[in-house]
Short mmCIF file of C-alpha atoms and ligand atoms in Angstrom, two decimals:
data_model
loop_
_atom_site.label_atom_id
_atom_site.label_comp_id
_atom_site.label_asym_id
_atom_site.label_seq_id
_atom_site.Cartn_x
_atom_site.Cartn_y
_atom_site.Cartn_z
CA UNK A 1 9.44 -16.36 13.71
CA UNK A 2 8.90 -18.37 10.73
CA UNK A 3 10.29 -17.11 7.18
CA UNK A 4 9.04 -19.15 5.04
CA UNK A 5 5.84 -19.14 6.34
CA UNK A 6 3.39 -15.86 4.56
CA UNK A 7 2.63 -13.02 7.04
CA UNK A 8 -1.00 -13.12 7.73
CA UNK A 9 -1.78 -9.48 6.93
CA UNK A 10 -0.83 -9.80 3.45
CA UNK A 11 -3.97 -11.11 2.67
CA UNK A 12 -7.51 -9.26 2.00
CA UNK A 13 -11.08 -10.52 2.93
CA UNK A 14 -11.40 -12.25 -0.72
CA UNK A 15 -7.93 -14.22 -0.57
CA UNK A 16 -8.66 -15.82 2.72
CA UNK A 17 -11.82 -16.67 1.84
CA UNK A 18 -11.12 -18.45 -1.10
CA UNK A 19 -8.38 -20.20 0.72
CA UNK A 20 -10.71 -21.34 3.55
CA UNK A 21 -12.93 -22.80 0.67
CA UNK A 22 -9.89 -25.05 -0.51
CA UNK A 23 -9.78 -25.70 2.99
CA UNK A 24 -13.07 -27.15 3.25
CA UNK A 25 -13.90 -24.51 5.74
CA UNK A 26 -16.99 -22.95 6.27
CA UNK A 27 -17.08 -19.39 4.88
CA UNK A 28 -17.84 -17.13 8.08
CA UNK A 29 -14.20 -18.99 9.51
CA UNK A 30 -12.64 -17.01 7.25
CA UNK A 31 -14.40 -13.65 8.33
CA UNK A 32 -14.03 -14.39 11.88
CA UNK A 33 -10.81 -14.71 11.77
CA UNK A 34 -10.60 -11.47 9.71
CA UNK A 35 -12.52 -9.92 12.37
CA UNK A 36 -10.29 -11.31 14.83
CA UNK A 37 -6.89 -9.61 13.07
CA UNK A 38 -8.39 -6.00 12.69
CA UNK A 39 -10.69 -5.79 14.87
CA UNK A 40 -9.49 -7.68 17.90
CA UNK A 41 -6.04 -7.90 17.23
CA UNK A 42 -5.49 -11.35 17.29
CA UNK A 43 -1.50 -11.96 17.39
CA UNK A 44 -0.97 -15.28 19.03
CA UNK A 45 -2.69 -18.79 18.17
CA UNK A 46 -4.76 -18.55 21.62
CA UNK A 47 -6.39 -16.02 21.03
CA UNK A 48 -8.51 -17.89 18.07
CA UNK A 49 -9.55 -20.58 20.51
CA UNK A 50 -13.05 -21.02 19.62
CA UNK A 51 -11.33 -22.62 16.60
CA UNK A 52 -11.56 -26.52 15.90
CA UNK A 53 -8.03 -27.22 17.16
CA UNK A 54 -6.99 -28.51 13.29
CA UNK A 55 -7.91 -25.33 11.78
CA UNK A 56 -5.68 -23.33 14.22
CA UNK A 57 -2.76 -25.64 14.02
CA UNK A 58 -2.94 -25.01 10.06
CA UNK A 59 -3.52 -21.24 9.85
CA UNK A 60 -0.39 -21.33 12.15
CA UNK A 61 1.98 -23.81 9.77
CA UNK A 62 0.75 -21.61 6.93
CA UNK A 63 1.09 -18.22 7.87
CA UNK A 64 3.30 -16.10 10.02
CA UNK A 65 1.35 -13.95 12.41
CA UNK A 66 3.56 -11.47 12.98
CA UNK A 67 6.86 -9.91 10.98
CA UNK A 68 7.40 -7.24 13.12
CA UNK A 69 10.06 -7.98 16.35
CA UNK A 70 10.25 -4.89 18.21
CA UNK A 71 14.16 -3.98 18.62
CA UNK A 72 13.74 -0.89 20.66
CA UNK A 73 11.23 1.83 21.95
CA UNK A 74 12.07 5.01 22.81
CA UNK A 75 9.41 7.69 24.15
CA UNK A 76 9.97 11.65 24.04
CA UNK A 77 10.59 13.63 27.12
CA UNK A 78 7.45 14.74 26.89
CA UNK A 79 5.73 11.37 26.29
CA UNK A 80 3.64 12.25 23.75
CA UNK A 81 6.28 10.66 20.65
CA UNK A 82 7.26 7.12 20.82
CA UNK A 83 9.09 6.09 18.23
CA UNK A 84 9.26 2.26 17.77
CA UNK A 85 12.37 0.21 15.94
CA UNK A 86 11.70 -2.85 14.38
CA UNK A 87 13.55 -5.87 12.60
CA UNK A 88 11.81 -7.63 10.05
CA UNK A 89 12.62 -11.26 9.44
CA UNK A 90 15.12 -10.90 7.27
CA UNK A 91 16.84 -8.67 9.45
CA UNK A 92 16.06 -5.40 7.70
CA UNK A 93 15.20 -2.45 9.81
CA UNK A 94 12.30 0.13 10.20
CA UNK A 95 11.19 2.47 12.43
CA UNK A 96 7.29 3.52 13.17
CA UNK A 97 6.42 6.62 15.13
CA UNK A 98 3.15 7.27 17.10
CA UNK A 99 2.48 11.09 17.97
CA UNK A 100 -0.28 11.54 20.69
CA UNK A 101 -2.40 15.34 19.94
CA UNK A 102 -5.19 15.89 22.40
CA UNK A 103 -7.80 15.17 19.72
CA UNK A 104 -6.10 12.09 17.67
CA UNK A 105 -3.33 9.68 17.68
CA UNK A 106 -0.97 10.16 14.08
CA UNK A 107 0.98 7.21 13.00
CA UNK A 108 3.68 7.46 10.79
CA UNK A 109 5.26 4.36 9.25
CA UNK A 110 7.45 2.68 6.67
CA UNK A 111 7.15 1.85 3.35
CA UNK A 112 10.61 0.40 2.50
CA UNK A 113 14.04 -0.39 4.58
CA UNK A 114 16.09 2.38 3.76
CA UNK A 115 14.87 4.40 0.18
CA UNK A 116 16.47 4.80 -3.15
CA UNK A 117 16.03 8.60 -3.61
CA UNK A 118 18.91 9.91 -1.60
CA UNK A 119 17.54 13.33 -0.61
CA UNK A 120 20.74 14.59 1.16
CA UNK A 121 19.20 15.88 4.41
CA UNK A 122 17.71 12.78 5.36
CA UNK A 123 18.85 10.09 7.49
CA UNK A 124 16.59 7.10 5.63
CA UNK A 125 18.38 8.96 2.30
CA UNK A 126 21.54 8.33 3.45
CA UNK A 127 21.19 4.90 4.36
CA UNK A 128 20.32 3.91 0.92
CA UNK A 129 17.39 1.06 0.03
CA UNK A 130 17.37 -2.14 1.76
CA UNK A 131 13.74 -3.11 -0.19
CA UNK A 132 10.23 -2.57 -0.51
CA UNK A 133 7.83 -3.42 2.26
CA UNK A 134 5.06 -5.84 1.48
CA UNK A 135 1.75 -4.46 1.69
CA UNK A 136 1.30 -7.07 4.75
CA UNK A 137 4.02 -5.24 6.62
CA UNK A 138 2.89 -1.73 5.74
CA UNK A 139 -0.64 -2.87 7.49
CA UNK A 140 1.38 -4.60 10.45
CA UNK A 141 2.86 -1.55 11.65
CA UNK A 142 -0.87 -0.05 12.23
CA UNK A 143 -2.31 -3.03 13.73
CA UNK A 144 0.64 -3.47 16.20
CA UNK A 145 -0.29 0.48 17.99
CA UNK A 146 -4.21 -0.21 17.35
CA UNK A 147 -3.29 -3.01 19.52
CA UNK A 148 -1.46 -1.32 22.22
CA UNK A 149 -3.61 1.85 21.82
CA UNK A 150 -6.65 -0.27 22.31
CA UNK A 151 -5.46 -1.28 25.86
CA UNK A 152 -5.98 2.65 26.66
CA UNK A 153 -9.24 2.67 24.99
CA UNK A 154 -7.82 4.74 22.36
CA UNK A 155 -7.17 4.03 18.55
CA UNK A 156 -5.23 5.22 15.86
CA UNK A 157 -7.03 8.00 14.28
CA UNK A 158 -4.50 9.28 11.34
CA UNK A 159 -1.50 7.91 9.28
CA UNK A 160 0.55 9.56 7.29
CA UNK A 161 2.89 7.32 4.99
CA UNK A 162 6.26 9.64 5.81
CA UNK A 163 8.23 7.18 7.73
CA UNK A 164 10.96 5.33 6.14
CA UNK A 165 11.04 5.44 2.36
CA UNK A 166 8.82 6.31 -0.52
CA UNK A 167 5.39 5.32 -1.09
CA UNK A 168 5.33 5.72 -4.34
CA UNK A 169 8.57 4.07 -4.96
CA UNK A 170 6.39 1.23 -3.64
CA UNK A 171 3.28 1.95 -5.28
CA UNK A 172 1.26 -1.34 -5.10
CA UNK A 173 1.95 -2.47 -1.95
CA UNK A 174 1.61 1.11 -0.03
CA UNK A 175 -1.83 1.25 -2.17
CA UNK A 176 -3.29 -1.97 -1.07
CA UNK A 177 -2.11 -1.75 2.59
CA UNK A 178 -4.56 1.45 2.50
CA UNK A 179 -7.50 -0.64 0.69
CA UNK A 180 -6.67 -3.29 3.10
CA UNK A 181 -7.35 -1.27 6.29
CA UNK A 182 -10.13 0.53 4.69
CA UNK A 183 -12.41 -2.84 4.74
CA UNK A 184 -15.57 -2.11 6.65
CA UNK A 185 -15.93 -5.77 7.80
CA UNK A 186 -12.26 -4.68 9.06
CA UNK A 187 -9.98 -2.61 10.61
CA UNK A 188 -12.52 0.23 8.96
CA UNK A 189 -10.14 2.88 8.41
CA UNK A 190 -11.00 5.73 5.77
CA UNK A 191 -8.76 6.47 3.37
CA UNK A 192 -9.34 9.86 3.85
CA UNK A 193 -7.57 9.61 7.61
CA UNK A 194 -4.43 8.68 5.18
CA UNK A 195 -1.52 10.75 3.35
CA UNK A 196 1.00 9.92 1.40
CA UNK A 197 4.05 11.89 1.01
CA UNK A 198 6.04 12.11 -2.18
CA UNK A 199 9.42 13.37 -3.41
CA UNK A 200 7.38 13.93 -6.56
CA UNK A 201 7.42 10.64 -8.70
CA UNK A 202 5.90 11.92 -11.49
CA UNK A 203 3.89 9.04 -13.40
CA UNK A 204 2.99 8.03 -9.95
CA UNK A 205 1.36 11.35 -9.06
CA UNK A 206 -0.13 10.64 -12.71
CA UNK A 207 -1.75 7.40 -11.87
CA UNK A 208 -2.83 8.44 -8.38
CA UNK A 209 -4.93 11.39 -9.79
CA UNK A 210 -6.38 8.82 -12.28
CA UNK A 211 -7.66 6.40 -9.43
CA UNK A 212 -9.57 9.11 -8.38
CA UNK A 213 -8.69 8.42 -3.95
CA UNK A 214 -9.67 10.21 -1.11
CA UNK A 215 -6.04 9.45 0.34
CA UNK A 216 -4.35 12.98 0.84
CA UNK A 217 -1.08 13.87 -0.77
CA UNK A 218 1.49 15.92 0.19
CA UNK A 219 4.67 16.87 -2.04
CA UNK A 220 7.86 17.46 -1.10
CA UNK A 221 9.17 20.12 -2.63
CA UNK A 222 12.13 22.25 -0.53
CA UNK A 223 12.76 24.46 -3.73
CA UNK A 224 11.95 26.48 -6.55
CA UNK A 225 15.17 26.35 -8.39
CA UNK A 226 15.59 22.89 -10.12
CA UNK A 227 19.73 23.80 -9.60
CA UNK A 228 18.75 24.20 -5.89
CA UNK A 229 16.43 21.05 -5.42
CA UNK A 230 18.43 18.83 -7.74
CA UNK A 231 21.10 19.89 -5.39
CA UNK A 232 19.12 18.32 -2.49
CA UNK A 233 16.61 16.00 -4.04
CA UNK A 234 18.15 13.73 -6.95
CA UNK A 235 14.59 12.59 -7.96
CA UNK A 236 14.31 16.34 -9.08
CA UNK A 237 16.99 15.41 -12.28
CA UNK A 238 14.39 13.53 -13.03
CA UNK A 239 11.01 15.14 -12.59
CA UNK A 240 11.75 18.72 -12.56
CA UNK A 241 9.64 21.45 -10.85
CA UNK A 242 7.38 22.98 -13.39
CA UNK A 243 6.61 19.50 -14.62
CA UNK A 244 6.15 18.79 -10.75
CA UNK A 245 3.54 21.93 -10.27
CA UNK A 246 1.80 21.08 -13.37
CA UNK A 247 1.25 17.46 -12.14
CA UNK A 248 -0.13 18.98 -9.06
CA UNK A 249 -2.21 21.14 -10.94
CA UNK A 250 -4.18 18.49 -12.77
CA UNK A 251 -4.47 16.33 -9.51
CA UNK A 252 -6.28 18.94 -7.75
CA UNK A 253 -8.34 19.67 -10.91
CA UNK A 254 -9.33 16.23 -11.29
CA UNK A 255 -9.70 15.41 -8.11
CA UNK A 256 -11.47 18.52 -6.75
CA UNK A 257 -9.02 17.96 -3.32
CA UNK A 258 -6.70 20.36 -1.85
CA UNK A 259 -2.63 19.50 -2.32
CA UNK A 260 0.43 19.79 0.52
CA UNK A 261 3.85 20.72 0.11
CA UNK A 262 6.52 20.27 2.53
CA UNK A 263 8.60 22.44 3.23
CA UNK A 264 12.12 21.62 5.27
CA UNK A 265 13.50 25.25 6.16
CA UNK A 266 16.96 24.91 5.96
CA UNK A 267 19.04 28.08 7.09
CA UNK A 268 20.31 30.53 4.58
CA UNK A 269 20.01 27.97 1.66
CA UNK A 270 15.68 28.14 0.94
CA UNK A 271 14.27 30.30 3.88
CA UNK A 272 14.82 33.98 2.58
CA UNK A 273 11.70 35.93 2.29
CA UNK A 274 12.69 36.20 -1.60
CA UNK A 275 12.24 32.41 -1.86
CA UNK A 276 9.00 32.74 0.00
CA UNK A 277 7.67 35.13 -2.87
CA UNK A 278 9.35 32.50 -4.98
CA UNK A 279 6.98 30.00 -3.73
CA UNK A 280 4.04 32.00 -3.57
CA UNK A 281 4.16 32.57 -7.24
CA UNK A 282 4.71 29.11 -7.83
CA UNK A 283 1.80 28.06 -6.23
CA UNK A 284 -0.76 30.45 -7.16
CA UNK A 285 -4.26 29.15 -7.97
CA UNK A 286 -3.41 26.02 -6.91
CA UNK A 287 -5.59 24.76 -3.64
CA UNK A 288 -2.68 23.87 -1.39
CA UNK A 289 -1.20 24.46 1.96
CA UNK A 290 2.15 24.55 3.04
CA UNK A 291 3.83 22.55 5.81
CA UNK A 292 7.10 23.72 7.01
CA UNK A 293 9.13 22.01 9.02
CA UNK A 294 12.33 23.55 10.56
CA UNK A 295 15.30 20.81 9.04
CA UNK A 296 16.11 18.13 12.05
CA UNK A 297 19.64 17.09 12.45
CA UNK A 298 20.88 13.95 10.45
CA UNK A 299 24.41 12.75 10.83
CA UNK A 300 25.02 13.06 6.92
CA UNK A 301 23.75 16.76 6.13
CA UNK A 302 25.43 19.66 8.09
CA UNK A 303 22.79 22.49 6.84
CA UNK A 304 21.39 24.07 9.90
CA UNK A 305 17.38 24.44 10.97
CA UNK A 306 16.55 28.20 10.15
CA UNK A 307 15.82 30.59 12.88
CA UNK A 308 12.79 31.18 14.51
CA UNK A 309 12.50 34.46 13.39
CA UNK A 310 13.30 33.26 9.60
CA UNK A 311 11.11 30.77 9.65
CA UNK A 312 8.30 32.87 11.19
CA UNK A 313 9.00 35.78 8.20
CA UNK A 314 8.93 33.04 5.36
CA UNK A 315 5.51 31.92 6.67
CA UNK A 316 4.46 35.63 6.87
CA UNK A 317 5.50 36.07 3.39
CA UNK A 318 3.51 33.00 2.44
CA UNK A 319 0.46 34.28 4.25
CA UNK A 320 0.41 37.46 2.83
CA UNK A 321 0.21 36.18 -0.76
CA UNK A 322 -2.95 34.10 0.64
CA UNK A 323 -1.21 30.80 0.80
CA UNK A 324 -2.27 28.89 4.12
CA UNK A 325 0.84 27.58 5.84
CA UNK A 326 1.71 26.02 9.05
CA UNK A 327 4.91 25.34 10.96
CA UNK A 328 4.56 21.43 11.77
CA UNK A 329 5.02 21.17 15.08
CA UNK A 330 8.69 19.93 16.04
CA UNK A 331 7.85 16.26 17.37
CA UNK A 332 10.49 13.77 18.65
CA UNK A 333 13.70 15.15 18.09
CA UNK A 334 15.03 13.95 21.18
CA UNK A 335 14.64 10.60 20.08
CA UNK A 336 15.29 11.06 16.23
CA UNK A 337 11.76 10.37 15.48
CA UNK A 338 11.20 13.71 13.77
CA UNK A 339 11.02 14.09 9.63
CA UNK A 340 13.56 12.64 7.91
CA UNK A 341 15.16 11.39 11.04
CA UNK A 342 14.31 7.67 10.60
CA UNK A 343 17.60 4.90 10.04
CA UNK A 344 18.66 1.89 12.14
CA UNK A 345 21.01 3.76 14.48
CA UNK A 346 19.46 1.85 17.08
CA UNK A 347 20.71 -1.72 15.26
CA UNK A 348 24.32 -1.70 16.13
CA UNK A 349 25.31 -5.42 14.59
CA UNK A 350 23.84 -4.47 11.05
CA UNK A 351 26.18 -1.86 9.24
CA UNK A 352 25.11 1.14 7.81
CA UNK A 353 25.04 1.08 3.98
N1 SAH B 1 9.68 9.76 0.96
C1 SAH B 1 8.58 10.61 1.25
C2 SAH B 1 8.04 10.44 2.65
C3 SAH B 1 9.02 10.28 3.78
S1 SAH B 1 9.98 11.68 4.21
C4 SAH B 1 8.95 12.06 0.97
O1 SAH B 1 10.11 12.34 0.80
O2 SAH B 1 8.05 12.86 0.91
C5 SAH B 1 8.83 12.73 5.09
C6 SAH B 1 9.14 14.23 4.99
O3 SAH B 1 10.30 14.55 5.77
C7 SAH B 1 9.44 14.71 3.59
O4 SAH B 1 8.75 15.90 3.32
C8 SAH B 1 10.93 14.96 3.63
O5 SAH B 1 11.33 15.86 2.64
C9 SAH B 1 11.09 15.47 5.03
N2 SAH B 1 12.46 15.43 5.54
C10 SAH B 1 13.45 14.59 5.20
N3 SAH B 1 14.56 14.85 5.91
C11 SAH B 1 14.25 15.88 6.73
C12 SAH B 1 14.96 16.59 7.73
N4 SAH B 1 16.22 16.29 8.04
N5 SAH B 1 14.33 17.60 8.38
C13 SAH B 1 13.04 17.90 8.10
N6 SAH B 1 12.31 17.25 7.17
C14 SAH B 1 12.91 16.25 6.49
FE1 SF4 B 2 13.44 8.98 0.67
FE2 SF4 B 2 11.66 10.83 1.45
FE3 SF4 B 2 14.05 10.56 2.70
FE4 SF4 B 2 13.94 11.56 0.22
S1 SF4 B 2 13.07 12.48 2.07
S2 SF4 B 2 15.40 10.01 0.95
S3 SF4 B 2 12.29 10.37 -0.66
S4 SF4 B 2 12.42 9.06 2.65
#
């Protein structure tokens, strides 16, 4: 793999045009090879053949194909979670996770090595940031399961920007990964099949309600008590709850869509039916829906999952004050591919940070 070469997928429809034009190539090269990327899943120079042999040879010295070396795969005793690890280039990891349902294939990826906000229960937390993805390796990590899913005859019909990192932390690049595999001459992927999750980056939420997308958002939230959620979430020091909710509350306003929180239920610390009624207050009038997700294990955090019986009462609670709510489904733990699970483990010559 070649590093000082660009990876391919970092480019839209317009740039590669224009680049085939100071090429001297003719235009509809440019959108066949798009064509080839995201809809065929080109990968190796054979595959564009029916190219004059120069052309190839150049799109090849120019551009890497491919940034992604797969490290290790490891699938779920029950097959339906395969969680992928990768090592970029510059010898950075990430991890990508595929979860099979009987009606749609979620992918969750990466957004940065590592991530700056430190949330205490979480393994890609407690590695600390590495750096941001480009937007060409956001859109990598779809293409390379469209490509293996294809070979099924199946596709990837969701992803949800929760892997590794935060999204908004890496605003542009997440953003135009989205556009990129929204093109209809393209990979043709809604946005609305997308969702970004958030610690709750303020002027981020701010400028996301502004641009007006049909990209769903979930917020992490964990607490109602800034003591409590600074406690866990550092980014909370920062952007506090109430000026969290009220952020919320003009997104959904403006936008006219329906919010997520997350929820990690972490025994005896936020899963007491008080806390519940906590929430439910919090979020009344707001169109939302809460996700909660019994805490997975991380090396660095010894707070335990809640019962199933506490867990079950705190979404009764919800439920009664008319707040939908779901338990996510536990996915992956056997492999560490569940939420907030996601570090390099797997790389044993890079030290942790
Ligand atoms: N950085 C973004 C997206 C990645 S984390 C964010 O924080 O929202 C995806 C989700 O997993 C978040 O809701 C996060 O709070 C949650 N999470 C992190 N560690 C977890 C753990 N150990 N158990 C359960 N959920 C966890
Ligand atoms: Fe980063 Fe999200 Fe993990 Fe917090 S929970 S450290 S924001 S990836």
């Amino acid at each position: 793999m070649k590093m000082n070469t660009r990876l391919i997928y970092n480019l839209d429809l317009a740039e590669l045009e224009s680049l085939f034009t100071q090429w001297e190539q003719p235009a509809y090269r440019a959108k066949q090879l798009w064509q080839g990327l995201y809809q065929q899943f080109w990968t190796r120079p054979e595959d564009f053949s029916t190219f004059p042999k120069e052309l190839r040879q150049k799109i090849v010295n120019e551009f890497s194909l491919s940034h992604l070396q797969e490290v290790e795969r490891l699938y779920s005793k029950d097959e339906q979670t395969t969680k992928v690890l990768f090592k970029l280039p510059d010898g950075q990891p990430i991890e990508t996770v595929l979860m099979r349902y009987e009606e749609r294939n979620t992918l969750c990826i990466s957004t940065q090595a590592g991530c700056a906000m430190g949330c205490v229960f979480c393994a890609t937390g407690q590695m600390g940031f590495r750096r941001n993805l480009t937007s060409g390796e956001i859109v990598e990590q779809v293409i390379y399961f469209a490509r293996q899913l294809k070979t099924e005859g199946e596709r990837v019909t969701n992803v949800v920007l929760m892997g590794m990192g935060e999204p908004l932390h890496n605003y542009e690049a997440s953003l135009a990964a989205i556009d990129r595999l929204g093109d209809p001459d393209g990979f043709n992927m809604g946005a609305r099949r997308f969702t970004i999750s958030t610690v709750g980056l303020i002027p981020a939420i701010k400028r996301f309600t502004e641009e007006k997308r049909q990209i769903g958002l979930a917020i992490s939230l964990h607490a109602t008590e800034d003591e409590l959620r600074s406690s866990m979430l550092p980014a909370n020091q920062r952007y506090p709850i109430a000026d969290l909710i009220q952020a919320c509350r003009e997104y959904v306003d403006f936008t006219g869509r329906r919010i997520t929180f997350e929820w990690a239920l972490i025994q005896n610390v936020n899963d007491s039916q008080e806390e519940a009624r906590r929430l439910a207050e919090l979020l009344h009038g707001l169109n939302c829906h809460v996700n909660v997700i019994p805490l997975n294990p991380t090396n660095g955090f010894n707070g335990e999952r809640s019962t199933r019986e506490r867990v079950s009462a705190f979404r009764d609670v919800l439920e009664s004050h008319g707040i939908s709510c779901t338990v996510r489904v536990r996915r992956g733990i056997d492999i560490q591919a569940g939420c907030g699970q996601l570090a390099e483990h797997a790389i044993p010559t890079q030290p942790s940070a």
